[in-house]
C-alpha positions as a printed Julia matrix, in Angstrom:
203×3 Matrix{Float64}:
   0.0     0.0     0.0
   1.09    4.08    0.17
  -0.01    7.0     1.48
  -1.33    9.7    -0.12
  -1.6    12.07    2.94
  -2.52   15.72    2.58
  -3.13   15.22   -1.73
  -5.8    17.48   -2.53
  -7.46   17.79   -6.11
  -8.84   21.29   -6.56
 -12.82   21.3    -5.65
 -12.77   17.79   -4.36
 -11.98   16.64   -0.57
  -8.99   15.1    -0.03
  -8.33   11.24   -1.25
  -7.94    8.49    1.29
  -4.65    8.45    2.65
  -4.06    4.49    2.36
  -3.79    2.81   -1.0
  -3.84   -1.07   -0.77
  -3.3    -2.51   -4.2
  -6.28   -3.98   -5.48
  -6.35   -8.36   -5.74
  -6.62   -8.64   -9.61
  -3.47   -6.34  -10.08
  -1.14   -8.4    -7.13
  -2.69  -11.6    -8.75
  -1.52  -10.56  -12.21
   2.28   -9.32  -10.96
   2.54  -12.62   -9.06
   1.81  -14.47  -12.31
   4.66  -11.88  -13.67
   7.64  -12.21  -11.55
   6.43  -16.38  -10.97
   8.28  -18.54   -8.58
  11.12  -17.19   -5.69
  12.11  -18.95   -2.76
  11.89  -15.64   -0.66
   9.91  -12.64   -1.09
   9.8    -9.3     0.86
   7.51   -7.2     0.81
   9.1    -3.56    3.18
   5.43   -2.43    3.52
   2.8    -5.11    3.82
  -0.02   -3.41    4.85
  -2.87   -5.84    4.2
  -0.75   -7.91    2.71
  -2.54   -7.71   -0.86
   1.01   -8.16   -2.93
   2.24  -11.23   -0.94
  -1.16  -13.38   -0.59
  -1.42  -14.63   -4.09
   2.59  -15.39   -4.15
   1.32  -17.8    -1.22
  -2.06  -18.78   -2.59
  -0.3   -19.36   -6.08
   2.4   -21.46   -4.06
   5.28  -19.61   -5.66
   7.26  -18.77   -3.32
   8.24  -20.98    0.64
   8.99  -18.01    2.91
   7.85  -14.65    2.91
   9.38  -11.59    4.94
   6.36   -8.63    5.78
   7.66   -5.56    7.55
   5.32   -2.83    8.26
   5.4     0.41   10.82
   1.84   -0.5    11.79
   1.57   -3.57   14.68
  -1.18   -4.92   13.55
  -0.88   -4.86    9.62
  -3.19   -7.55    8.84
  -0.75   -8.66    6.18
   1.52  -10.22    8.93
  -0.53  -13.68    8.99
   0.9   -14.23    5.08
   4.25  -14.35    6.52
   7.28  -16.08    7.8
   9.4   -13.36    9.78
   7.9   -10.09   10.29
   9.32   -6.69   11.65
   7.24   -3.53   13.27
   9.19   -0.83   11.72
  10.17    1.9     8.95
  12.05    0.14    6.77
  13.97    3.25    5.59
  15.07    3.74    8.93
  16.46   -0.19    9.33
  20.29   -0.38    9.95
  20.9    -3.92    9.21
  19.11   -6.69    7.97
  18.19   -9.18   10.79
  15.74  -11.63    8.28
  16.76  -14.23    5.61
  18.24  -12.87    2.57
  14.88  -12.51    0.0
  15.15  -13.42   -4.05
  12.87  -10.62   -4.67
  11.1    -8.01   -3.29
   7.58   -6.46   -4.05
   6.13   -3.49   -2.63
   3.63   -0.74   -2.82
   5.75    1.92   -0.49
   4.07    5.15    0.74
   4.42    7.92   -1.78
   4.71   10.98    0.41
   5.42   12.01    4.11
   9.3    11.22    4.36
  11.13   13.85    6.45
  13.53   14.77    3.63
  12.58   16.38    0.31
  13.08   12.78   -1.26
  10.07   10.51   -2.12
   9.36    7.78    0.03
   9.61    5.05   -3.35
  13.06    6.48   -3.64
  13.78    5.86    0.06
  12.48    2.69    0.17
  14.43    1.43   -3.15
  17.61    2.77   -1.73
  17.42    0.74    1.27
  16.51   -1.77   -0.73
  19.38   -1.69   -2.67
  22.09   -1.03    0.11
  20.52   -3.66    1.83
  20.44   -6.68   -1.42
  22.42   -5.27   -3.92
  21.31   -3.15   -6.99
  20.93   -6.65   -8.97
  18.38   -8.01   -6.86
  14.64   -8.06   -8.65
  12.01   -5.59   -7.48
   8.53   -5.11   -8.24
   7.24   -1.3    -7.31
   3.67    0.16   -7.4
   4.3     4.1    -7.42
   3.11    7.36   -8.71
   4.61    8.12  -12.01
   6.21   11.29  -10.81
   8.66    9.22   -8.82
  10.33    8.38  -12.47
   9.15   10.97  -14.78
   8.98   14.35  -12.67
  12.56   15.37  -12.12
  13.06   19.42  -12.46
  16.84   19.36  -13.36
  19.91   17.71  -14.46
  21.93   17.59  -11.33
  18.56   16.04   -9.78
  19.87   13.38   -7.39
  17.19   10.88   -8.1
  17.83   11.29  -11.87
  21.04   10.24  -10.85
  19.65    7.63   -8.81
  17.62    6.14  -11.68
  20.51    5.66  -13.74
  21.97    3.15  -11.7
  18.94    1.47  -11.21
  18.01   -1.22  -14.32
  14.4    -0.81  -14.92
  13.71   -3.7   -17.1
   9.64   -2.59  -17.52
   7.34   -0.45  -16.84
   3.31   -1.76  -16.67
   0.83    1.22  -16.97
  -1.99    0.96  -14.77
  -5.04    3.28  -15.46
  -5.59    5.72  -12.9
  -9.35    4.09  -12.0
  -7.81    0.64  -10.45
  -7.19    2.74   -8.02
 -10.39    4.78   -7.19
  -9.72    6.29   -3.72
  -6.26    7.68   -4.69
  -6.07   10.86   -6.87
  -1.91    9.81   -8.42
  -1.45    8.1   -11.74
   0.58    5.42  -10.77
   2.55    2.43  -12.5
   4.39   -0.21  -11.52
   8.21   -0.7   -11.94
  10.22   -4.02  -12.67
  13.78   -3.69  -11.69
  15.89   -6.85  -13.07
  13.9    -8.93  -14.4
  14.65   -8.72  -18.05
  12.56  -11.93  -19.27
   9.39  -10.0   -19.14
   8.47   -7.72  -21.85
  10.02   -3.66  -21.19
   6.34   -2.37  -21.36
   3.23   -3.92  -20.65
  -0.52   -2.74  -20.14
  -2.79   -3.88  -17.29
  -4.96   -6.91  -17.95
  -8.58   -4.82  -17.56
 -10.6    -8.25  -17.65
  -9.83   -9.02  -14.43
 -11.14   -6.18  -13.35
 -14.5    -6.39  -15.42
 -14.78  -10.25  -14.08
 -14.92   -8.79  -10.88
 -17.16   -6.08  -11.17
């Protein structure tokens, strides 16, 4: 899930400030990314990414850390921390394969994003070649205002092997385009679209 605390759209009240990613998507990046040994997901929230990995049997032990106690996602997993992840100093869990996430978009202390934060533990933590799936607004990638813009920076060393674009109406309480980012994994196509039947099915 993220956060979208303190978005406003002008004339409308604000959006919910919890996103949880809705089944059909998680079932269809689960079917993506297919089998891993261990999975982490840094912000489990209701644990929407993570359940069909276990449903789907494709992966034996699953990590879930989350600042809130009671995150109902915590029953999907294996080990479990009560924490911001970003603020973790060393890794206490199993080492994961892969790790999928839907981090909080805004409300980091620093002017950075909290998908960049996230990532960049991430990455100090596994290694820049591990594989990671990321739900986030589109602005994390796409709305840099300079050259010498650190993240731009950042981006470059990360390999984002594709990009899926999501349509802003999967997700109906949140008022951010978002997409969802697929850091080295190069066997899936470098741009894919949503699979809306799910969706329809379901309505």
């Amino acid at each position: 899930m993220y956060h979208a605390k303190n978005i406003k759209v002008k004339n409308q009240a604000p959006k919910s400030n919890v996103i949880y990613t809705p089944d059909q998507l998680a079932g269809q990046i689960a079917n993506l990314v297919g089998k891993h040994s261990v999975v982490f997901d840094p912000a489990v929230g209701g644990g929407a990414l993570i359940k069909p990995m276990r449903v789907m049997g494709l992966c034996h032990h699953v990590i879930g850390i989350d600042i809130n106690k009671h995150a109902e996602g915590f029953r999907f997993c294996n080990e479990t921390g009560v924490c911001d992840f970003t603020k973790l100093e060393y890794w206490p869990f199993k080492m994961p394969d892969i790790v999928i996430m839907n981090p909080p978009f805004n409300g980091a202390e620093s002017r950075q994003l909290y998908p960049e934060l996230f990532l960049r533990k991430c990455f100090e933590f596994f290694g820049y070649d591990i594989p990671v799936v990321m739900a986030t607004p589109v602005g994390f990638r796409s709305n840099l205002r300079s050259f010498t813009s650190k993240r731009l920076e950042f981006l470059r060393d990360c390999n984002i092997t594709s990009i899926m674009t999501v349509p802003a109406t999967i997700y109906p309480s949140a008022c951010i385009q978002t997409e969802i980012l697929f850091f080295n994994l190069p066997k899936l196509p470098p741009h894919m679209v949503v699979d809306l039947t799910d969706f329809q099915q379901a309505a």
